[in-house]
Amino acid sequence: MAHESFEDQTVADMLNKDFISIKVDREERPDVDHIYMAVCQAMTGQGGWPLTVFLTPEKKPFFAGTYFPRSRKYNRAGLVEIIAQMAAKWKEDAERIREVGEQIMQETTSRLLEHRTGGEVTEETLHEAFRLYESTFDSANGGFGSSPKFPTAHNLSFLLRYYHRTGKEKALEMVEKTLDAMHRGGMYDHIGFGFSRYSVDERWLVPHFEKMLYDNALLVMTYTEAYQVTGKEKYAEVAEQIITYVLRDMTDEGGGFYSAEDADSEGEEGRFYVWTPDEIEVVLGVEDGDLYSELYDITESGNFEGHNIPNLIDTTLASVAKRKQIPLKELKHRLEAARVKLFEHREQRVHPGKDDKILTSWNGLMIAALSKAACALDKPVYAEAAAKAADFLLRELRREDGRLLARYRDGEAAFLGYVDDYAFLVWGLIELYEATFELRYLREAVQLNAEMLRLFGDEEKGGLYFYGSDAEQLLTRPKEIYDGAMPSGNGAAALNMQRLARLTYDANLSQAADVQLQAFAGAVAAHPPGHALTLAALDFAYGEASEIVIAGDPAKPLTQQMLRAVQRQYLPNALLILHPPGPAGEEVSKLIPLVQDKLPLGGQATAYVCQNFACQAPTQELEDLENLSK
């Protein structure tokens, strides 16, 4: 919650004598962090991380903001300067600041308790969201609004859904422009892969170099979906590169995924990631070094505080290949060989610190991402990694009574799970079922979803509280619906419940799914772009949701071909089910009643495509399945 520690001892002494600076691990105590994030949103109209809040000795907030550099930079006030100003104001009139803190706390409490239940969400809400995204789109650089710019991949995923629903080219244009710009920029690690947390400038050049698991998980999903929609291999390549990074650097031997890598090494932000032309030449030699430096903007003057962040913002491989009369394939081969050499050289540097916490919620997102990529890219190894992570969470982060826990480190699981832990893990398990067709993952999803409703549900007003009824009771019990850097647990739950209700034909769950959508109708209608995942659930509810049942022996080639034909397509509102013969099929039919009469005809794999509980004629032709997204 608080900003990084500062080194100015004079200012620090002033601070310690007068008012409080506290630092909370927002990943381990997101309930506390959510309350103070609401403070920041109430005071500034926006939120984000890192979150800086100043408190009185009574722990009442009186100043808040998001990212502040240590000292003034890029026309942004520096934290040390702000601390000095706050200390001076406190000395001048501490009682007035206490009054302000009390007023802010009252407003924040009201904000947390007021969920805007009035109003209604309809299909028109989806169109209004698109218009608002379009109005804030940065057509020059991609992304939305001005700096700092966060990836917020869930916004792009919604726009892909909207393009699929309406065919509006502008929606796809905004997605592609942003995905391309982020990847070309310095926010992407062109040598070791993976995305940094956000860009401090509007061009995506200068990142806050910290790498977060959740960002990379959400971006894997969006780049994978962009590949499915457009068929452009470049998006598949980025998704695969991100996964390479996660499996190489962020995976515990037990299967779980670590939380983050720091921005700093040797006391300097970005030191691990920047280069000089001389370093490039030493590693690659003169000819390849000059080529790499020209392409990736490595200059003597530097593009970042005298150093260089490799980027492709002002050039493309195709233009360089044409100018230098090098076949594009050969250029790519040379650059990949250069990247490998630079990576191996960089590995000898002092690495940034690694946050090796394994968080249930963020792991749930990565499980979902790997499962989606496994299907779309035909990479079973990704599904294997997702399954190993899911098994780890279900084994190590669940008490004997079934209660999920939030954090695992050094053999110890701790902290009662929050709604995000349940919602994101359920999301991951649903996706994992569709990647592996292991029924146990779908059973776990159904069970955890029911437990989530029991622990977090508000029977009076609907929606889900952030922490459970069995947890420590804080100042207030918030419900988080707004999507920030991550989508909200309530948004994920809304989509999960829509999908599970259709799979299981559970009338009570179907009603709960409808209540979940209406619980925050006023908030969503007031600012649709702030609720991208809830909009996805709304799109599912109002869209032509379908169930595709493949009845057949999973060991036979035609069955596998049919499954692959569906998995590779972008079908955001489709549910894919495998109904094998024999006892395994009987178990599927108990959980998913829809499949009971869906059998392989003549002993051959047979596909059934159903919409609105009505099924088309069964087919055994692959061609009938290959164009479902058209």
CSV table of C-alpha atoms in Angstrom, one decimal, residues 18-22 36 53-63 90 94-102:
chain,number,residue,atom,x,y,z
A,18,ASP,CA,4.7,13.6,13.1
A,19,PHE,CA,2.6,11.2,11.1
A,20,ILE,CA,2.7,7.6,10.0
A,21,SER,CA,4.1,5.8,7.1
A,22,ILE,CA,3.1,2.1,6.9
A,36,TYR,CA,-7.1,2.4,0.9
A,53,VAL,CA,-1.3,7.0,1.2
A,54,PHE,CA,-0.4,9.3,4.1
A,55,LEU,CA,-2.1,8.6,7.4
A,56,THR,CA,-2.6,10.5,10.7
A,57,PRO,CA,-1.5,8.7,13.9
A,58,GLU,CA,-5.2,7.6,14.1
A,59,LYS,CA,-4.6,5.9,10.7
A,60,LYS,CA,-7.0,8.3,8.9
A,61,PRO,CA,-5.8,9.1,5.3
A,62,PHE,CA,-5.3,12.7,4.3
A,63,PHE,CA,-3.3,12.4,1.0
A,90,TRP,CA,1.4,18.8,9.4
A,94,ALA,CA,-2.2,19.1,12.4
A,95,GLU,CA,-5.8,19.4,13.6
A,96,ARG,CA,-7.0,20.6,10.2
A,97,ILE,CA,-5.3,17.6,8.6
A,98,ARG,CA,-7.0,15.3,11.2
A,99,GLU,CA,-10.4,16.8,10.2
A,100,VAL,CA,-9.6,16.2,6.5
A,101,GLY,CA,-8.7,12.6,7.3
A,102,GLU,CA,-12.0,12.1,9.2
